[in-house]
Coordinates of N, CA and C in Angstrom, one line a residue:
Chain A
G13 N 0.8 -1.2 0.0 CA 0.0 0.0 0.0 C 0.9 1.2 0.0
Q14 N 0.2 2.4 0.0 CA 0.9 3.7 0.0 C 1.1 4.1 1.4
S15 N 2.2 4.8 1.7 CA 2.4 5.4 3.0 C 3.4 6.5 2.9
L16 N 3.2 7.5 3.8 CA 4.2 8.6 3.9 C 4.5 8.8 5.3
E17 N 5.8 9.2 5.5 CA 6.3 9.5 6.9 C 6.9 10.9 6.9
Q18 N 6.5 11.7 7.9 CA 7.1 13.0 8.1 C 7.1 13.3 9.6
P19 N 8.0 14.1 10.0 CA 8.0 14.4 11.5 C 6.8 15.0 12.0
S20 N 6.4 14.8 13.2 CA 5.1 15.3 13.7 C 5.2 16.8 14.1
E21 N 6.4 17.2 14.6 CA 6.6 18.6 15.0 C 8.0 19.1 14.6
V22 N 8.0 20.4 14.3 CA 9.3 21.1 14.1 C 9.2 22.5 14.7
T23 N 10.2 22.9 15.4 CA 10.2 24.3 15.9 C 11.4 25.0 15.4
A24 N 11.2 26.3 15.1 CA 12.3 27.1 14.6 C 12.0 28.6 15.0
V25 N 13.1 29.4 14.8 CA 12.9 30.8 15.2 C 12.7 31.7 13.9
E26 N 12.1 32.8 14.1 CA 11.8 33.7 13.1 C 13.1 34.1 12.3
G27 N 13.1 34.1 11.0 CA 14.3 34.4 10.2 C 15.1 33.2 9.9
A28 N 14.9 32.1 10.5 CA 15.7 30.9 10.3 C 15.2 30.1 9.0
I29 N 15.9 29.0 8.7 CA 15.6 28.1 7.7 C 15.1 26.8 8.3
V30 N 14.1 26.2 7.8 CA 13.7 24.9 8.3 C 13.4 23.9 7.2
Q31 N 13.7 22.7 7.4 CA 13.5 21.6 6.4 C 12.5 20.6 6.9
I32 N 11.5 20.3 6.2 CA 10.5 19.3 6.6 C 10.6 18.1 5.6
N33 N 11.0 17.0 6.2 CA 11.3 15.8 5.3 C 10.0 14.9 5.1
C34 N 10.0 14.2 4.0 CA 8.9 13.3 3.8 C 9.5 12.1 3.0
T35 N 9.3 10.9 3.5 CA 9.6 9.7 2.8 C 8.3 8.9 2.5
Y36 N 8.3 8.3 1.3 CA 7.1 7.7 0.9 C 7.3 6.3 0.3
Q37 N 6.2 5.5 0.4 CA 6.2 4.2 -0.3 C 5.0 4.1 -1.1
T38 N 5.2 3.9 -2.4 CA 4.0 3.8 -3.3 C 4.2 2.7 -4.3
S39 N 3.1 2.2 -4.9 CA 3.2 1.2 -5.9 C 3.5 1.8 -7.3
G40 N 3.3 3.0 -7.4 CA 3.7 3.8 -8.7 C 3.9 5.2 -8.2
F41 N 4.5 6.1 -9.0 CA 4.8 7.4 -8.5 C 4.4 8.4 -9.6
Y42 N 3.6 9.4 -9.1 CA 3.1 10.4 -10.0 C 3.3 11.8 -9.5
G43 N 4.3 11.9 -8.6 CA 4.6 13.3 -8.1 C 4.4 13.4 -6.6
L44 N 5.1 14.3 -6.0 CA 5.0 14.6 -4.5 C 4.5 16.1 -4.4
S45 N 3.5 16.2 -3.6 CA 2.9 17.6 -3.4 C 3.1 18.0 -2.0
W46 N 3.0 19.3 -1.7 CA 3.0 19.8 -0.4 C 1.9 20.8 -0.2
Y47 N 1.3 20.7 1.0 CA 0.2 21.6 1.4 C 0.4 22.2 2.7
Q48 N -0.1 23.4 2.9 CA 0.0 24.1 4.2 C -1.4 24.3 4.7
Q49 N -1.6 24.1 6.0 CA -2.9 24.2 6.7 C -2.7 25.0 8.0
H50 N -3.3 26.2 8.1 CA -3.3 26.9 9.3 C -4.4 26.3 10.2
D51 N -4.2 26.5 11.5 CA -5.1 25.9 12.5 C -6.5 26.3 12.2
G52 N -7.4 25.3 12.0 CA -8.8 25.6 11.8 C -9.2 25.9 10.3
G53 N -8.1 26.0 9.5 CA -8.4 26.4 8.1 C -8.3 25.3 7.1
A54 N -8.4 25.6 5.9 CA -8.4 24.6 4.8 C -6.9 24.5 4.3
P55 N -6.5 23.3 3.9 CA -5.2 23.1 3.3 C -5.1 24.0 2.0
T56 N -3.9 24.5 1.7 CA -3.7 25.2 0.5 C -2.4 24.6 -0.2
F57 N -2.5 24.4 -1.5 CA -1.4 23.8 -2.2 C -0.2 24.7 -2.2
L58 N 1.0 24.1 -2.0 CA 2.2 24.9 -2.0 C 3.1 24.6 -3.2
S59 N 3.3 23.3 -3.5 CA 4.2 22.9 -4.6 C 4.1 21.5 -5.0
Y60 N 4.7 21.2 -6.1 CA 4.6 19.8 -6.7 C 5.9 19.5 -7.4
N61 N 6.4 18.3 -7.1 CA 7.6 17.8 -7.8 C 7.2 16.5 -8.5
A62 N 7.4 16.5 -9.8 CA 7.3 15.2 -10.6 C 8.6 14.6 -10.9
L63 N 9.6 15.5 -11.0 CA 11.0 15.0 -11.4 C 12.0 15.4 -10.3
D64 N 13.1 14.7 -10.3 CA 14.2 15.0 -9.3 C 14.6 16.4 -9.3
G65 N 15.0 16.9 -8.2 CA 15.5 18.3 -8.1 C 14.8 19.2 -7.2
L66 N 15.1 20.5 -7.3 CA 14.6 21.5 -6.5 C 13.7 22.4 -7.3
E67 N 12.5 22.7 -6.7 CA 11.6 23.7 -7.3 C 11.5 24.8 -6.3
E68 N 11.6 26.0 -6.8 CA 11.6 27.2 -5.9 C 10.5 28.1 -6.2
T69 N 9.8 28.5 -5.1 CA 8.6 29.4 -5.2 C 8.8 30.4 -4.1
G70 N 9.4 31.5 -4.3 CA 9.6 32.5 -3.3 C 10.4 32.0 -2.1
R71 N 9.9 32.1 -0.9 CA 10.7 31.6 0.3 C 10.6 30.1 0.4
F72 N 9.7 29.5 -0.3 CA 9.5 28.0 -0.2 C 10.2 27.3 -1.3
S73 N 10.8 26.2 -1.0 CA 11.4 25.3 -2.1 C 11.0 23.9 -1.7
S74 N 10.9 23.1 -2.8 CA 10.6 21.7 -2.5 C 11.6 20.8 -3.4
F75 N 12.0 19.7 -2.8 CA 13.0 18.9 -3.4 C 12.5 17.5 -3.5
L76 N 12.9 16.8 -4.5 CA 12.5 15.4 -4.7 C 13.7 14.5 -5.2
S77 N 13.8 13.3 -4.6 CA 14.7 12.3 -5.0 C 13.9 11.0 -5.2
R78 N 13.6 10.7 -6.4 CA 12.8 9.5 -6.7 C 13.5 8.2 -6.3
S79 N 14.8 8.2 -6.5 CA 15.6 7.0 -6.2 C 15.6 6.7 -4.7
D80 N 15.5 7.7 -3.9 CA 15.5 7.6 -2.4 C 14.0 7.6 -1.9
S81 N 13.0 7.8 -2.7 CA 11.6 7.9 -2.3 C 11.6 9.0 -1.2
Y82 N 12.1 10.1 -1.5 CA 12.3 11.1 -0.4 C 12.1 12.5 -1.0
G83 N 11.5 13.4 -0.2 CA 11.4 14.8 -0.6 C 11.5 15.6 0.6
Y84 N 11.6 16.9 0.4 CA 11.5 17.8 1.6 C 11.0 19.2 1.1
L85 N 10.4 19.9 2.1 CA 10.0 21.3 1.9 C 10.9 22.1 2.7
L86 N 11.5 23.2 2.0 CA 12.4 24.1 2.7 C 11.8 25.4 2.8
L87 N 11.7 25.9 4.0 CA 11.1 27.3 4.2 C 12.2 28.2 4.7
Q88 N 12.5 29.3 4.0 CA 13.5 30.2 4.3 C 12.9 31.5 4.9
E89 N 13.8 32.2 5.6 CA 13.4 33.5 6.2 C 12.0 33.4 6.9
L90 N 12.0 32.4 7.8 CA 10.7 32.1 8.5 C 10.1 33.3 9.1
Q91 N 8.7 33.3 9.0 CA 7.9 34.4 9.6 C 6.9 33.7 10.5
M92 N 6.4 34.5 11.4 CA 5.4 34.0 12.4 C 4.2 33.4 11.7
K93 N 3.9 33.9 10.5 CA 2.7 33.4 9.8 C 2.9 32.1 9.2
D94 N 4.2 31.6 9.2 CA 4.5 30.3 8.6 C 4.1 29.2 9.6
S95 N 3.8 29.6 10.9 CA 3.4 28.6 11.8 C 2.1 27.9 11.3
A96 N 2.1 26.6 11.1 CA 1.0 25.9 10.4 C 1.4 24.4 10.4
S97 N 0.5 23.6 9.9 CA 0.8 22.2 9.6 C 1.1 22.1 8.1
Y98 N 2.1 21.2 7.8 CA 2.5 21.0 6.4 C 2.4 19.5 6.1
F99 N 1.7 19.2 5.0 CA 1.4 17.9 4.6 C 2.1 17.6 3.3
C100 N 2.8 16.4 3.2 CA 3.2 15.9 1.9 C 2.1 14.9 1.4
A101 N 2.0 14.8 0.1 CA 1.0 13.9 -0.5 C 1.5 13.3 -1.8
V102 N 1.1 12.1 -2.1 CA 1.5 11.4 -3.4 C 0.2 10.9 -4.0
R103 N 0.2 10.9 -5.3 CA -0.9 10.3 -6.1 C -0.9 8.8 -5.9
D104 N -2.1 8.2 -5.8 CA -2.2 6.8 -5.7 C -1.8 6.1 -7.0
G105 N -0.7 5.3 -6.9 CA -0.2 4.7 -8.1 C -1.1 3.7 -8.7
G106 N -2.0 3.2 -8.0 CA -2.9 2.1 -8.6 C -4.2 2.7 -9.1
N107 N -4.3 4.0 -9.3 CA -5.5 4.6 -9.7 C -5.3 5.4 -11.0
Q108 N -6.3 5.4 -11.9 CA -6.2 6.1 -13.1 C -6.2 7.6 -12.9
G109 N -6.9 8.0 -11.9 CA -7.1 9.4 -11.7 C -6.5 10.1 -10.5
G110 N -7.2 10.8 -9.8 CA -6.6 11.8 -8.9 C -6.7 11.5 -7.4
K111 N -6.6 10.3 -6.9 CA -6.6 10.0 -5.5 C -5.3 10.3 -4.9
L112 N -5.3 11.2 -3.9 CA -4.1 11.6 -3.2 C -4.0 10.9 -1.8
I113 N -2.8 10.5 -1.4 CA -2.6 10.0 -0.1 C -1.8 11.0 0.6
F114 N -2.3 11.4 1.8 CA -1.6 12.5 2.6 C -0.8 11.9 3.7
G115 N 0.3 12.5 4.1 CA 1.0 12.2 5.3 C 0.2 12.7 6.5
Q116 N 0.7 12.4 7.7 CA 0.1 12.8 8.9 C 0.3 14.3 9.2
G117 N 1.2 14.9 8.6 CA 1.4 16.4 8.8 C 2.5 16.7 9.8
T118 N 3.2 17.8 9.5 CA 4.2 18.3 10.4 C 3.8 19.6 10.9
E119 N 3.7 19.8 12.3 CA 3.3 21.0 12.8 C 4.5 21.9 13.1
L120 N 4.6 23.0 12.3 CA 5.7 23.9 12.5 C 5.4 25.1 13.4
S121 N 6.2 25.3 14.4 CA 6.0 26.4 15.3 C 7.2 27.3 15.1
V122 N 6.9 28.6 14.8 CA 7.9 29.6 14.6 C 7.9 30.5 15.8
K123 N 9.0 30.6 16.5 CA 9.1 31.4 17.7 C 9.8 32.7 17.4
P124 N 9.5 33.8 18.2 CA 10.1 35.1 17.9 C 11.6 35.0 18.3
Chain B
D8 N -16.2 35.5 -7.8 CA -15.0 34.8 -7.5 C -15.2 33.3 -7.6
G9 N -14.2 32.6 -8.2 CA -14.3 31.2 -8.3 C -13.8 30.5 -7.0
G10 N -14.4 29.4 -6.7 CA -14.0 28.7 -5.5 C -14.9 27.6 -5.1
I11 N -14.6 27.1 -3.9 CA -15.4 26.0 -3.3 C -16.1 26.4 -2.1
T12 N -17.3 26.2 -2.0 CA -18.1 26.6 -0.8 C -18.6 25.3 -0.1
Q13 N -18.5 25.4 1.3 CA -19.0 24.3 2.1 C -20.0 25.0 3.1
S14 N -21.1 24.4 3.3 CA -22.0 24.9 4.3 C -22.6 23.8 5.1
P15 N -23.0 24.0 6.4 CA -22.5 25.2 7.1 C -21.1 25.0 7.6
K16 N -20.6 26.0 8.3 CA -19.2 26.0 8.8 C -19.2 25.1 10.1
Y17 N -20.2 25.3 10.9 CA -20.4 24.4 12.1 C -21.7 23.8 12.1
L18 N -21.8 22.5 12.5 CA -23.0 21.7 12.5 C -23.1 20.8 13.7
F19 N -24.2 20.9 14.4 CA -24.4 20.1 15.5 C -25.6 19.1 15.3
R20 N -25.4 17.9 15.6 CA -26.5 16.9 15.4 C -26.6 16.0 16.6
K21 N -27.7 15.4 16.8 CA -27.9 14.4 17.8 C -27.5 13.0 17.3
E22 N -27.0 12.2 18.1 CA -26.6 10.9 17.8 C -27.8 10.1 17.1
G23 N -27.5 9.4 16.1 CA -28.6 8.6 15.4 C -29.2 9.3 14.2
Q24 N -28.9 10.6 14.0 CA -29.5 11.4 12.9 C -28.5 11.4 11.7
N25 N -29.1 11.3 10.5 CA -28.3 11.5 9.3 C -28.1 13.0 9.1
V26 N -27.0 13.4 8.5 CA -26.8 14.8 8.2 C -26.1 14.9 6.9
T27 N -26.5 15.9 6.1 CA -25.8 16.1 4.8 C -25.0 17.4 4.8
L28 N -23.8 17.2 4.3 CA -22.9 18.4 4.2 C -22.8 18.8 2.8
S29 N -22.9 20.1 2.6 CA -22.9 20.6 1.2 C -21.5 21.0 0.7
C30 N -21.3 20.7 -0.6 CA -20.0 21.2 -1.2 C -20.4 21.6 -2.7
E31 N -20.1 22.8 -3.0 CA -20.3 23.4 -4.3 C -19.1 24.0 -4.8
Q32 N -18.8 23.8 -6.1 CA -17.6 24.5 -6.7 C -18.0 25.1 -8.1
N33 N -17.5 26.3 -8.4 CA -17.7 27.0 -9.6 C -16.4 27.1 -10.4
L34 N -15.5 26.2 -10.2 CA -14.2 26.2 -10.9 C -14.2 25.4 -12.2
N35 N -15.4 24.7 -12.4 CA -15.5 23.8 -13.6 C -14.5 22.7 -13.5
H36 N -14.3 22.2 -12.3 CA -13.4 21.1 -12.0 C -14.1 19.8 -12.2
D37 N -13.4 18.8 -12.8 CA -14.1 17.5 -13.0 C -14.1 16.7 -11.8
A38 N -13.0 16.7 -11.0 CA -12.9 15.7 -9.8 C -13.3 16.5 -8.5
M39 N -13.9 15.8 -7.7 CA -14.2 16.3 -6.3 C -14.0 15.2 -5.3
Y40 N -13.7 15.7 -4.1 CA -13.3 14.7 -3.0 C -13.9 15.2 -1.7
W41 N -14.0 14.2 -0.8 CA -14.4 14.4 0.6 C -13.3 13.8 1.5
Y42 N -12.8 14.6 2.4 CA -11.9 14.1 3.4 C -12.4 14.3 4.8
R43 N -11.9 13.5 5.7 CA -12.2 13.7 7.1 C -10.8 14.0 7.8
Q44 N -10.9 14.9 8.8 CA -9.7 15.3 9.5 C -10.0 15.3 11.0
D45 N -9.3 14.5 11.8 CA -9.4 14.5 13.2 C -8.3 15.3 13.8
P46 N -8.5 15.8 15.1 CA -7.5 16.6 15.7 C -6.0 16.1 15.6
G47 N -5.1 16.9 15.1 CA -3.7 16.5 15.0 C -3.4 15.4 14.0
Q48 N -4.4 15.1 13.1 CA -4.2 14.1 12.1 C -4.2 14.6 10.7
G49 N -3.8 13.7 9.8 CA -3.8 14.0 8.4 C -5.2 13.9 7.8
L50 N -5.3 14.0 6.5 CA -6.5 13.9 5.8 C -6.8 12.5 5.3
R51 N -8.0 12.0 5.6 CA -8.3 10.7 5.2 C -9.5 10.8 4.2
L52 N -9.3 10.1 3.1 CA -10.3 10.2 2.0 C -11.5 9.3 2.2
I53 N -12.7 10.0 2.1 CA -13.9 9.3 2.3 C -14.5 8.8 1.0
Y54 N -14.7 9.7 0.1 CA -15.2 9.4 -1.3 C -14.6 10.3 -2.2
Y55 N -14.5 9.9 -3.5 CA -14.1 10.9 -4.6 C -14.9 10.6 -5.8
S56 N -15.0 11.6 -6.7 CA -15.7 11.5 -7.9 C -14.9 12.1 -9.0
Q57 N -14.7 11.4 -10.1 CA -13.9 12.0 -11.2 C -14.8 12.5 -12.3
I58 N -16.0 12.1 -12.4 CA -17.0 12.6 -13.4 C -18.4 12.5 -12.8
V59 N -19.3 13.2 -13.4 CA -20.7 13.2 -13.0 C -21.3 11.8 -13.0
N60 N -22.1 11.5 -12.0 CA -22.8 10.2 -11.9 C -21.9 9.1 -11.7
D61 N -20.7 9.3 -11.2 CA -19.7 8.3 -10.9 C -18.9 8.7 -9.7
F62 N -18.7 7.7 -8.7 CA -17.9 8.0 -7.6 C -17.3 6.7 -7.0
Q63 N -16.2 6.9 -6.3 CA -15.5 5.7 -5.7 C -15.3 5.9 -4.2
K64 N -15.3 4.8 -3.5 CA -15.0 4.8 -2.1 C -13.5 5.1 -1.9
G65 N -13.3 5.9 -0.8 CA -11.9 6.1 -0.4 C -11.6 5.1 0.7
D66 N -10.7 5.6 1.6 CA -10.2 4.6 2.6 C -11.1 4.4 3.8
I67 N -12.1 5.4 4.0 CA -12.9 5.3 5.2 C -14.4 5.6 4.8
A68 N -14.9 4.9 3.8 CA -16.2 5.2 3.3 C -17.4 4.6 4.2
E69 N -17.1 3.7 5.1 CA -18.2 3.1 5.8 C -18.9 4.2 6.7
G70 N -20.3 4.2 6.5 CA -21.1 5.1 7.3 C -21.3 6.4 6.6
Y71 N -20.8 6.5 5.4 CA -21.0 7.8 4.6 C -21.6 7.4 3.2
S72 N -22.3 8.4 2.6 CA -22.7 8.2 1.3 C -22.6 9.6 0.5
V73 N -22.5 9.5 -0.8 CA -22.4 10.7 -1.6 C -23.2 10.6 -2.9
S74 N -23.4 11.7 -3.6 CA -24.0 11.7 -4.9 C -23.3 12.7 -5.7
R75 N -23.3 12.5 -7.1 CA -22.7 13.5 -8.0 C -23.6 13.6 -9.2
E76 N -24.7 14.3 -9.0 CA -25.7 14.5 -10.0 C -25.4 15.7 -10.9
K77 N -24.6 16.6 -10.4 CA -24.2 17.8 -11.1 C -22.6 18.0 -11.0
K78 N -22.0 18.5 -12.0 CA -20.6 18.7 -11.9 C -20.2 19.6 -10.8
E79 N -21.0 20.6 -10.4 CA -20.7 21.6 -9.4 C -20.9 21.1 -8.0
S80 N -21.6 20.0 -7.8 CA -22.1 19.7 -6.5 C -21.7 18.2 -6.1
F81 N -21.2 18.1 -4.8 CA -20.8 16.7 -4.3 C -21.2 16.6 -2.9
P82 N -22.5 16.5 -2.5 CA -22.9 16.4 -1.1 C -22.5 15.1 -0.4
L83 N -22.2 15.2 0.8 CA -21.8 14.1 1.7 C -22.8 13.9 2.7
T84 N -23.4 12.7 2.9 CA -24.3 12.4 4.0 C -23.5 11.5 5.0
V85 N -23.6 12.0 6.2 CA -23.0 11.2 7.3 C -24.2 10.5 7.9
T86 N -24.2 9.1 7.9 CA -25.3 8.4 8.3 C -25.2 8.0 9.8
S87 N -26.2 7.5 10.3 CA -26.2 7.0 11.7 C -25.3 5.8 11.9
A88 N -24.9 5.2 10.8 CA -24.0 4.0 10.8 C -22.6 4.4 11.1
Q89 N -22.3 5.7 10.9 CA -20.9 6.1 11.2 C -20.7 6.2 12.7
K90 N -19.8 5.4 13.2 CA -19.7 5.2 14.7 C -19.1 6.5 15.4
N91 N -18.3 7.2 14.7 CA -17.6 8.3 15.4 C -17.6 9.5 14.4
P92 N -18.7 10.2 14.2 CA -18.8 11.2 13.1 C -18.2 12.5 13.5
T93 N -18.0 12.8 14.7 CA -17.5 14.1 15.1 C -16.1 14.4 14.5
A94 N -16.0 15.3 13.6 CA -14.7 15.6 12.9 C -14.8 16.9 12.1
F95 N -13.7 17.2 11.4 CA -13.7 18.3 10.5 C -13.7 17.7 9.1
Y96 N -14.7 18.1 8.3 CA -14.9 17.6 7.0 C -14.5 18.6 5.9
L97 N -13.6 18.1 5.0 CA -13.1 19.0 4.0 C -13.5 18.5 2.6
C98 N -13.9 19.4 1.7 CA -14.2 19.1 0.4 C -13.2 19.7 -0.5
A99 N -12.8 19.0 -1.6 CA -11.8 19.5 -2.5 C -12.2 19.2 -3.9
S100 N -11.5 19.9 -4.9 CA -11.7 19.6 -6.3 C -10.4 19.9 -7.1
T101 N -10.4 19.2 -8.2 CA -9.2 19.4 -9.1 C -9.7 19.4 -10.6
P102 N -9.0 20.1 -11.5 CA -9.3 19.8 -12.9 C -8.7 18.5 -13.3
A103 N -9.1 17.9 -14.4 CA -8.7 16.6 -14.8 C -7.2 16.5 -15.0
A104 N -6.6 17.6 -15.5 CA -5.2 17.6 -15.9 C -4.2 17.9 -14.7
A105 N -4.7 18.1 -13.5 CA -3.8 18.6 -12.5 C -4.2 18.0 -11.1
Y106 N -4.2 16.6 -11.1 CA -4.7 15.9 -9.9 C -3.9 16.2 -8.7
N107 N -2.6 16.6 -8.8 CA -1.8 16.8 -7.7 C -2.1 18.1 -7.0
E108 N -2.8 19.0 -7.6 CA -3.1 20.3 -7.0 C -4.6 20.4 -6.7
Q109 N -4.9 20.1 -5.4 CA -6.3 20.1 -5.0 C -6.6 21.4 -4.4
F110 N -7.8 21.9 -4.7 CA -8.4 23.1 -4.1 C -9.4 22.8 -3.0
F111 N -9.2 23.3 -1.9 CA -10.1 22.9 -0.7 C -11.1 24.0 -0.4
G112 N -12.3 23.5 0.1 CA -13.2 24.4 0.7 C -12.8 24.7 2.1
P113 N -13.6 25.6 2.8 CA -13.3 26.0 4.1 C -13.5 25.0 5.2
G114 N -14.3 23.9 4.9 CA -14.5 22.9 5.8 C -15.8 23.1 6.6
T115 N -16.3 21.9 7.1 CA -17.5 21.9 8.0 C -17.1 21.1 9.2
R116 N -17.2 21.8 10.4 CA -16.9 21.1 11.7 C -18.2 20.5 12.2
L117 N -18.3 19.2 12.2 CA -19.5 18.5 12.6 C -19.3 17.9 14.1
T118 N -20.2 18.2 14.9 CA -20.2 17.7 16.3 C -21.5 16.9 16.5
V119 N -21.4 15.7 16.9 CA -22.5 14.9 17.2 C -22.6 14.7 18.7
L120 N -23.8 15.1 19.2 CA -23.9 15.1 20.7 C -24.6 13.9 21.2

């Protein structure tokens, strides 16, 4: 079956850099996505990697290594508003369409 | 403005009652999804639909039912058979060509008393 592992909690200070790791096991691979969810809110899409390497979007970057079944989300110049839960997700390899499997989420706390 | 709406935001029901959660999107997306989220947990897929009049069970479909009679609408019914229905329910949608990027509604927090 499909499974994803990510740390449950990460703490960092304002202005710092933090990396949230995600390892996955899938029967097929169609890309790794990252979502952000503030407390009580809806998840919002951050990034997607289909191929190996680094994708940069402003202060956020996402990395993928398909040979290692591993990816990470890198947040730079941390701000208080970055305190949220971050989820990695993969497409279900056994499905023709769009079923995503989400990790349990990493709660990021940014301290002043 | 295009988006996904879920109503109501908060819902209270007595144990043993069925309840229907609304999800509407005006993004012209083909696929729609229902997830359940418990405190401190990830998202678990209840049902999803890739086209009108067709839907598939997700990982935790027992005690839930859905319909997809219109492209814009994907209501979820939480039946009395669902043993622990109190949770945060999220609806999402995607266009057919971009399944990795799901757009989420604001969610409905259901409390069964």
